[in-house]
CSV table of C-alpha atoms in Angstrom, one decimal:
chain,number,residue,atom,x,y,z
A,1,UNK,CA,-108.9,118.2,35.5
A,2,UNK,CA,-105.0,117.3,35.9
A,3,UNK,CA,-102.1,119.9,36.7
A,4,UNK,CA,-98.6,118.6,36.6
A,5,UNK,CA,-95.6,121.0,38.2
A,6,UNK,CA,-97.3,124.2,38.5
A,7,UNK,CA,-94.9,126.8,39.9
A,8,UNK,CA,-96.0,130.5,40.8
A,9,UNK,CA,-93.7,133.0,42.8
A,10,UNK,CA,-94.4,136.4,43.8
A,11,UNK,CA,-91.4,138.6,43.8
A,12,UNK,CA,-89.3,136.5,46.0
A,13,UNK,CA,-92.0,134.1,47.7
A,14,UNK,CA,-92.6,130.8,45.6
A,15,UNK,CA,-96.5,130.4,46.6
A,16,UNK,CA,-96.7,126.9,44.4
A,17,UNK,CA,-93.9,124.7,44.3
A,18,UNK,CA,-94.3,121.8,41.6
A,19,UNK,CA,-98.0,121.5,42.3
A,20,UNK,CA,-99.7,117.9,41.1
A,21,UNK,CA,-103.2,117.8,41.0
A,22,UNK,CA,-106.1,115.3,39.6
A,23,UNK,CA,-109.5,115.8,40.2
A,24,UNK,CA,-111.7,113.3,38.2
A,25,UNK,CA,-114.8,114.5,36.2
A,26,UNK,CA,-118.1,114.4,38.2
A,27,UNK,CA,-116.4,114.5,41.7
A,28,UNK,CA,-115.8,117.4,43.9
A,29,UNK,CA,-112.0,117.9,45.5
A,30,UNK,CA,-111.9,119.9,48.9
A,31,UNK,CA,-108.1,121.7,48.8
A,32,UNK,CA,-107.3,122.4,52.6
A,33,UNK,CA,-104.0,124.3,53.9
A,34,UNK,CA,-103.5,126.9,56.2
A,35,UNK,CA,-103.2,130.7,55.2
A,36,UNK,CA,-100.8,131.2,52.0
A,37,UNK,CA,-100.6,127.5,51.5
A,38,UNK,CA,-101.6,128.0,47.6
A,39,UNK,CA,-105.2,127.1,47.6
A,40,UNK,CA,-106.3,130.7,45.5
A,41,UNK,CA,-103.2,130.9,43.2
A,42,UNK,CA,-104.3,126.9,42.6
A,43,UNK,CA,-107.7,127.8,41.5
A,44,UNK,CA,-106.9,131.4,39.8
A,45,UNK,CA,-104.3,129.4,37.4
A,46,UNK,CA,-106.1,126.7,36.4
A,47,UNK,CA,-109.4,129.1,36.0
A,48,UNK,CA,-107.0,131.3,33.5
A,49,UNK,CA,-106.7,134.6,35.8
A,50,UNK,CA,-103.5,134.5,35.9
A,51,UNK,CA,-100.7,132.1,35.0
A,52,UNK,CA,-98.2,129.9,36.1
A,53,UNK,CA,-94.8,130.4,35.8
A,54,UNK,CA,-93.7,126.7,35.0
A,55,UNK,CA,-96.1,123.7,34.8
A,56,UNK,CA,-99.1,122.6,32.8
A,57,UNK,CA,-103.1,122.3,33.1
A,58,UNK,CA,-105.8,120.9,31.3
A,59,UNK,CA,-109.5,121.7,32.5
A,60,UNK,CA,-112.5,120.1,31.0
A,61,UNK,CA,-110.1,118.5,28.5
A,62,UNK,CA,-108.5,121.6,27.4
A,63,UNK,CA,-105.2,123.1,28.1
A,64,UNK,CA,-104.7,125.9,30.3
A,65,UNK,CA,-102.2,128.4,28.2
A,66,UNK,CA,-102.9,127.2,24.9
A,67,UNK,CA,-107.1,127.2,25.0
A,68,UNK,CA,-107.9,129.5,27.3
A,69,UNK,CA,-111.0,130.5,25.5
A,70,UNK,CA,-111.9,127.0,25.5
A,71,UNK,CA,-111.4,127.0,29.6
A,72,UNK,CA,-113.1,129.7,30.1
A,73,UNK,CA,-116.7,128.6,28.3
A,74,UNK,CA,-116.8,125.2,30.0
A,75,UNK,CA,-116.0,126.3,34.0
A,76,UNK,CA,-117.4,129.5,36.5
A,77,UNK,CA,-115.7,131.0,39.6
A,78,UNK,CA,-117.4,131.9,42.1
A,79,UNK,CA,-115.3,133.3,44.3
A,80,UNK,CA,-114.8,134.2,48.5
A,81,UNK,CA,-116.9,137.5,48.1
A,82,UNK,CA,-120.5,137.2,46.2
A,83,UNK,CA,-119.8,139.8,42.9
A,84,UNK,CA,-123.3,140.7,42.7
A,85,UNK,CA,-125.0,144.0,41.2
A,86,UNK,CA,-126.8,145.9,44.2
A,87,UNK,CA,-128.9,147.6,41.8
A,88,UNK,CA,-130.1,145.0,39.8
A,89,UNK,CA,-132.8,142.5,41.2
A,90,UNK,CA,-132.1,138.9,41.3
A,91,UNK,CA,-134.2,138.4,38.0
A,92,UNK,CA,-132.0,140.9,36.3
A,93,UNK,CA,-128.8,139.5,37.3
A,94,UNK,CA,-129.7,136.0,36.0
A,95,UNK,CA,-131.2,137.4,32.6
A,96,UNK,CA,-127.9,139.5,32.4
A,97,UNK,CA,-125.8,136.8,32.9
A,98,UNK,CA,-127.8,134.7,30.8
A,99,UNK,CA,-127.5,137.3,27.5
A,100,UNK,CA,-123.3,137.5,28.0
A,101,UNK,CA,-123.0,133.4,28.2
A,102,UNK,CA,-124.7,133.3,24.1
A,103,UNK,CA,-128.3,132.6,25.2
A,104,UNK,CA,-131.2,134.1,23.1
A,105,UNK,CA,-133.3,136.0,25.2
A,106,UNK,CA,-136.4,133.8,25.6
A,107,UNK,CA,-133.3,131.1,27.0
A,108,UNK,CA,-132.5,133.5,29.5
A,109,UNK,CA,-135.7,134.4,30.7
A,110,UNK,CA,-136.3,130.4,31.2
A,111,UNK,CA,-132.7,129.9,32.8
A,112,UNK,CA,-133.5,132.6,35.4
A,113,UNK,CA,-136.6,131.3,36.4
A,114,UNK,CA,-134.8,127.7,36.1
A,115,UNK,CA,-132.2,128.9,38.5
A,116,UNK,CA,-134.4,131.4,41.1
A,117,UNK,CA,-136.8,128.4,42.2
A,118,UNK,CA,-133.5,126.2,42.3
A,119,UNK,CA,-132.1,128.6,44.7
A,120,UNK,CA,-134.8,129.4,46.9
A,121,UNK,CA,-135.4,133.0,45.5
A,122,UNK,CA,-138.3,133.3,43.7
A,123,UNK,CA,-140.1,135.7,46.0
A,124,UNK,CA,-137.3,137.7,45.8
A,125,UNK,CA,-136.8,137.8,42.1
A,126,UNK,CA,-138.0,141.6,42.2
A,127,UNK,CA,-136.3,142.9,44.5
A,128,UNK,CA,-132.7,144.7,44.1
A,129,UNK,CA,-130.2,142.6,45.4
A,130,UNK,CA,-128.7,145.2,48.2
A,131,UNK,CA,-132.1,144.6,50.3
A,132,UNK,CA,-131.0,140.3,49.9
A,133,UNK,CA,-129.4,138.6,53.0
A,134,UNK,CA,-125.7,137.9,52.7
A,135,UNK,CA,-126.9,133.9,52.6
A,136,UNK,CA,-129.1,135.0,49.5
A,137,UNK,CA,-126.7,137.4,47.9
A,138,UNK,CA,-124.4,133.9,48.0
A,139,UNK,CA,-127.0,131.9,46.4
A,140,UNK,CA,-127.3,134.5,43.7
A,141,UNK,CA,-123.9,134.5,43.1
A,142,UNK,CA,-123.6,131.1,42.7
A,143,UNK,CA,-126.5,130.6,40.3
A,144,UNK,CA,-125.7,133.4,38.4
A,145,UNK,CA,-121.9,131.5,37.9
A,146,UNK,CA,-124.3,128.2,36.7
A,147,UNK,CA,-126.4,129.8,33.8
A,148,UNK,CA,-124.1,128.5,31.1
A,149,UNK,CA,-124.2,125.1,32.8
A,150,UNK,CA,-120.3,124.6,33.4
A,151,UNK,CA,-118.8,121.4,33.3
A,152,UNK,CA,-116.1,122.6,35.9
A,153,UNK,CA,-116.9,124.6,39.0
A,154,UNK,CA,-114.4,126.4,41.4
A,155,UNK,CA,-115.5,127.1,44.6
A,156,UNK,CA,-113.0,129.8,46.5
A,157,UNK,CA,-114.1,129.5,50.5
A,158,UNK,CA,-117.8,129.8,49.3
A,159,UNK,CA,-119.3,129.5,52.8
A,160,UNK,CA,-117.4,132.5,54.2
A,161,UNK,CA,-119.4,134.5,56.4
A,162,UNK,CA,-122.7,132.5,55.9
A,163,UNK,CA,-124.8,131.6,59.1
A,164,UNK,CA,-125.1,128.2,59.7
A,165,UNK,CA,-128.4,127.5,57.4
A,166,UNK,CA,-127.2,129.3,55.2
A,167,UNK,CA,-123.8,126.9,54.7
A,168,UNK,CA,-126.1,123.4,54.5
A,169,UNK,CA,-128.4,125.2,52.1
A,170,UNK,CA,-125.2,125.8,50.0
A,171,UNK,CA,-124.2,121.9,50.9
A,172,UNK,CA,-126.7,120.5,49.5
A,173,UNK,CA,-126.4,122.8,46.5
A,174,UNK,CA,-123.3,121.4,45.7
A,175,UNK,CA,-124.4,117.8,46.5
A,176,UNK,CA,-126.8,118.5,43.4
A,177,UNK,CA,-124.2,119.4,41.1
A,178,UNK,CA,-121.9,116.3,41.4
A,179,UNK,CA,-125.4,114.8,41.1
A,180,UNK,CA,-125.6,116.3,38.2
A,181,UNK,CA,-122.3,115.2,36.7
A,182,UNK,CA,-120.6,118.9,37.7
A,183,UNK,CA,-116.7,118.7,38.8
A,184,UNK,CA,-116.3,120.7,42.1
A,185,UNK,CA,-113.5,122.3,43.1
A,186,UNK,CA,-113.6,123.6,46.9
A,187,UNK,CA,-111.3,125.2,48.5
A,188,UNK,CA,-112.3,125.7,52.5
A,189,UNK,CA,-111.0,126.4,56.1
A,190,UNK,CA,-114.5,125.4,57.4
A,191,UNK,CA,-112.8,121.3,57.7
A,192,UNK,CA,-116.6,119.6,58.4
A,193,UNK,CA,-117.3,121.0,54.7
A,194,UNK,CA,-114.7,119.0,53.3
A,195,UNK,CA,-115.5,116.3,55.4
A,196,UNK,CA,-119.4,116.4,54.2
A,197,UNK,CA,-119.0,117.0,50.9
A,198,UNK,CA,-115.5,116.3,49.3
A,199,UNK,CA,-114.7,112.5,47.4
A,200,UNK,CA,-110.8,113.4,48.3
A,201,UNK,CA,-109.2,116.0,50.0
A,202,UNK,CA,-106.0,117.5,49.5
A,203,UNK,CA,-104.6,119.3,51.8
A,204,UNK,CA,-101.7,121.8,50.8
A,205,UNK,CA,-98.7,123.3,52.5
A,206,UNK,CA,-96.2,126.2,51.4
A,207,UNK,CA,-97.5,125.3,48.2
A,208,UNK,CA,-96.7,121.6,48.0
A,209,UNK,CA,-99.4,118.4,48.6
A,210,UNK,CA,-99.0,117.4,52.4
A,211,UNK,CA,-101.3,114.6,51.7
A,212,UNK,CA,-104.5,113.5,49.7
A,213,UNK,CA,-107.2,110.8,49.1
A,214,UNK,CA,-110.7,109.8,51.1
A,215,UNK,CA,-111.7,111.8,54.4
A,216,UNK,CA,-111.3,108.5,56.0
A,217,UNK,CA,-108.0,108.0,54.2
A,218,UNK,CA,-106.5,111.0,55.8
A,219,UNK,CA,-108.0,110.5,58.9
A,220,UNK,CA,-106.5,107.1,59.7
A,221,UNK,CA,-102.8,108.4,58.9
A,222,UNK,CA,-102.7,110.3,61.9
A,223,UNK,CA,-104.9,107.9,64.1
A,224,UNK,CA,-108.3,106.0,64.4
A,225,UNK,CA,-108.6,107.6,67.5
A,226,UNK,CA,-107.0,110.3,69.7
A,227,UNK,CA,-106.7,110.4,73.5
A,228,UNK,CA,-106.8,113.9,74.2
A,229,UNK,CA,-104.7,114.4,77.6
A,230,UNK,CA,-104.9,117.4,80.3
A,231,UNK,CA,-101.8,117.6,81.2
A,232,UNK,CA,-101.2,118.8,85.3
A,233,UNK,CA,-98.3,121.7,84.9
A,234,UNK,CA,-96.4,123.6,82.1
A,235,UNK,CA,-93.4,120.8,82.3
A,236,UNK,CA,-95.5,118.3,82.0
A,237,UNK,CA,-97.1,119.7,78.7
A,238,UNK,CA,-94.0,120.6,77.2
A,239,UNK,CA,-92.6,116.9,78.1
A,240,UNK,CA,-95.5,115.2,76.6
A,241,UNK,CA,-95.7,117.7,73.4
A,242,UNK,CA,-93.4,116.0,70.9
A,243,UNK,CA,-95.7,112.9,71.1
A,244,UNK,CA,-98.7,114.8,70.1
A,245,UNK,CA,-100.9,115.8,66.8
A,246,UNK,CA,-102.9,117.9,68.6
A,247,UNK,CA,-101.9,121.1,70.9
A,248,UNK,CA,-103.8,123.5,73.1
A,249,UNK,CA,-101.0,125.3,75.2
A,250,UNK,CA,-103.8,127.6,77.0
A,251,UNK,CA,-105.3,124.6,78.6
A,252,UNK,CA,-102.3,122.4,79.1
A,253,UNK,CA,-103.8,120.0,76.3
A,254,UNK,CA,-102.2,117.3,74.1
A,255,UNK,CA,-103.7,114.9,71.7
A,256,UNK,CA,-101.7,111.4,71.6
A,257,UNK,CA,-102.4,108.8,68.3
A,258,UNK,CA,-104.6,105.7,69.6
A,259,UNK,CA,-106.3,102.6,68.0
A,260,UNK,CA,-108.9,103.4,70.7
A,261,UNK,CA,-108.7,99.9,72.2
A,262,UNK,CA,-108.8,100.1,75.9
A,263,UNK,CA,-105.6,97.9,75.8
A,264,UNK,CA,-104.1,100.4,73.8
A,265,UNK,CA,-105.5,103.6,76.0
A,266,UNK,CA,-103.9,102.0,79.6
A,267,UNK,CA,-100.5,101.3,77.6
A,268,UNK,CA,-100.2,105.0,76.5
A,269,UNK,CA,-101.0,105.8,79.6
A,270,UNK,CA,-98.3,104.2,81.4
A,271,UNK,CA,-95.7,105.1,79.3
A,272,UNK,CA,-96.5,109.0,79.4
A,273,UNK,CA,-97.1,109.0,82.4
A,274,UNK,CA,-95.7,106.3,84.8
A,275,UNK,CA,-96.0,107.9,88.0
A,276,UNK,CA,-99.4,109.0,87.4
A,277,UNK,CA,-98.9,112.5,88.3
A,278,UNK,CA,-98.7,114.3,84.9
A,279,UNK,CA,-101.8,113.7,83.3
A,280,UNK,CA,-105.0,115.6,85.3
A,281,UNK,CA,-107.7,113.7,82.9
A,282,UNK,CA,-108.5,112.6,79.6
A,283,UNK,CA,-110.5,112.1,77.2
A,284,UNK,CA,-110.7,109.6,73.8
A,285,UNK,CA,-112.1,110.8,70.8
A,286,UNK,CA,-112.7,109.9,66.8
A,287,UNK,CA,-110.1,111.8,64.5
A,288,UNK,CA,-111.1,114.4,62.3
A,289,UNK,CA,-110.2,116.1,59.6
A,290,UNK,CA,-109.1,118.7,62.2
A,291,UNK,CA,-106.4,116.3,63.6
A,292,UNK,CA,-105.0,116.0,59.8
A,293,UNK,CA,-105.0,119.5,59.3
A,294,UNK,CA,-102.9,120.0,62.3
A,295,UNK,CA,-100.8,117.2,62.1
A,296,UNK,CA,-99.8,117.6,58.4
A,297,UNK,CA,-99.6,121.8,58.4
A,298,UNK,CA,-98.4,122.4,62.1
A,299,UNK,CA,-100.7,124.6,62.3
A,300,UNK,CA,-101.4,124.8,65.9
A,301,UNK,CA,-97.6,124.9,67.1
């Protein structure tokens, strides 16, 4: 999957702004950003719901605007929301599904049953799908979106909502898939899913790429390590701030860049705070995909 200057605006608000993207086949890409960053119009473009203004797109080998037909057979959406029928059962919505991708009707009968033991739902093949959890209502959703076996998968903040079991379950669903050859497009604000399941991560930014590659990649751009500092009074905080990725104004908290050596730790130490009076305590800590979020978006300023 490759997109080369997409451009979308909304009345007056330019929502992508010469978007490049690559996702190789058989890998799944997390896209990170903050609200309104571009991660939906991304994915509702290149799955043909609505189009760029500017910019091209090819998806499991076929372009965007000129085979949209073509798109649309080979990928699903499932989207932030499971779309699922609350008066149909679970074995219904499968079959359903099944008979509008082209299969015969013995095909979908085996799909279903294929997909419900997959899923975990098999006891509750019967029942209508208003009486399902919202963590099995999600699962439906998303095998319903796999019956036709796409080769291209988008996944728009699939784990909203879910409880906690509920969000590995769909993990490891999606761990399957790539095993399975599937390319996975994620887009997220839960940070450790990207960080468990994505090969690269991109993370956008009033439409444009902030930054992109490995978890680890991203992560050792803004530091190895961070030294997070509580800071002793309001000046000090706002002294120290411009020298930090990470900010917690309520608690008087920065987080400073470190290689984690305790060489390193005792020289920042002294040169932010000489006189030893600013800085209450600290604390050093491994970066995550938190820190890169942050740093690259300011979103916590």
């Amino acid at each position: 999957m490759h997109a080369t200057g997409l451009t979308k605006s909304y009345g007056g608000q330019r929502v992508l702004d010469a978007l490049h993207l690559a996702v190789p086949s058989g890998s799944v890409c997390a896209l990170l950003g903050p609200n309104g960053a571009g991660k939906t119009t991304t994915v509702r473009i290149l799955a043909t719901l609505t189009t760029a203004d500017s910019g091209t797109a090819r998806v499991a080998g076929h372009d965007i605007a000129a085979e949209r037909t073509r798109v649309r057979r080979a990928i699903a959406l499932t989207g932030q929301f499971a779309a699922v029928d609350d008066l149909q059962t679970g074995l219904e919505t499968l079959r359903m599904t099944g008979r509008l991708a082209g299969l015969t009707a013995a095909e979908a009968r085996a799909r279903a049953d294929e997909l419900l033991e997959r899923f975990g739902l098999t006891e509750a093949a019967g029942k209508l799908a208003r009486t399902y959890s919202g963590g099995m209502r999600r699962r439906l959703d998303l095998a319903a979106s796999l019956v036709g076996r796409p080769r291209v998968l988008f996944l728009d903040e699939p784990t909203t909502g879910l409880d906690p079991r509920s969000r590995q379950e769909l993990w490891q669903v999606v761990r399957e898939l790539r095993g399975d050859g599937a390319t996975v497009l994620l887009t997220t604000q839960y940070l450790e899913e990207a960080d468990q399941l994505a090969d690269r991560v991109t993370v956008l930014d009033s439409g444009r790429i902030a930054a992109e590659g490995t978890a680890a990649e991203l992560k050792s751009r803004v530091a190895g390590h961070r030294l997070d500092l509580v800071l002793t009074s309001r000046g000090a905080y706002e002294a120290l701030a411009g020298r930090a990725v990470h900010h917690v104004p309520d608690e008087l908290t920065l987080g400073v860049p470190t290689d984690g050596s305790a060489a390193h730790v005792r020289a920042l130490l002294d040169e932010l705070d000489p006189d030893r009076t600013a800085v209450d305590r600290f604390t050093l800590r491994t970066a995550t995909l938190d820190d890169v979020f942050l740093a690259l978006t300011g979103a916590d300023r």
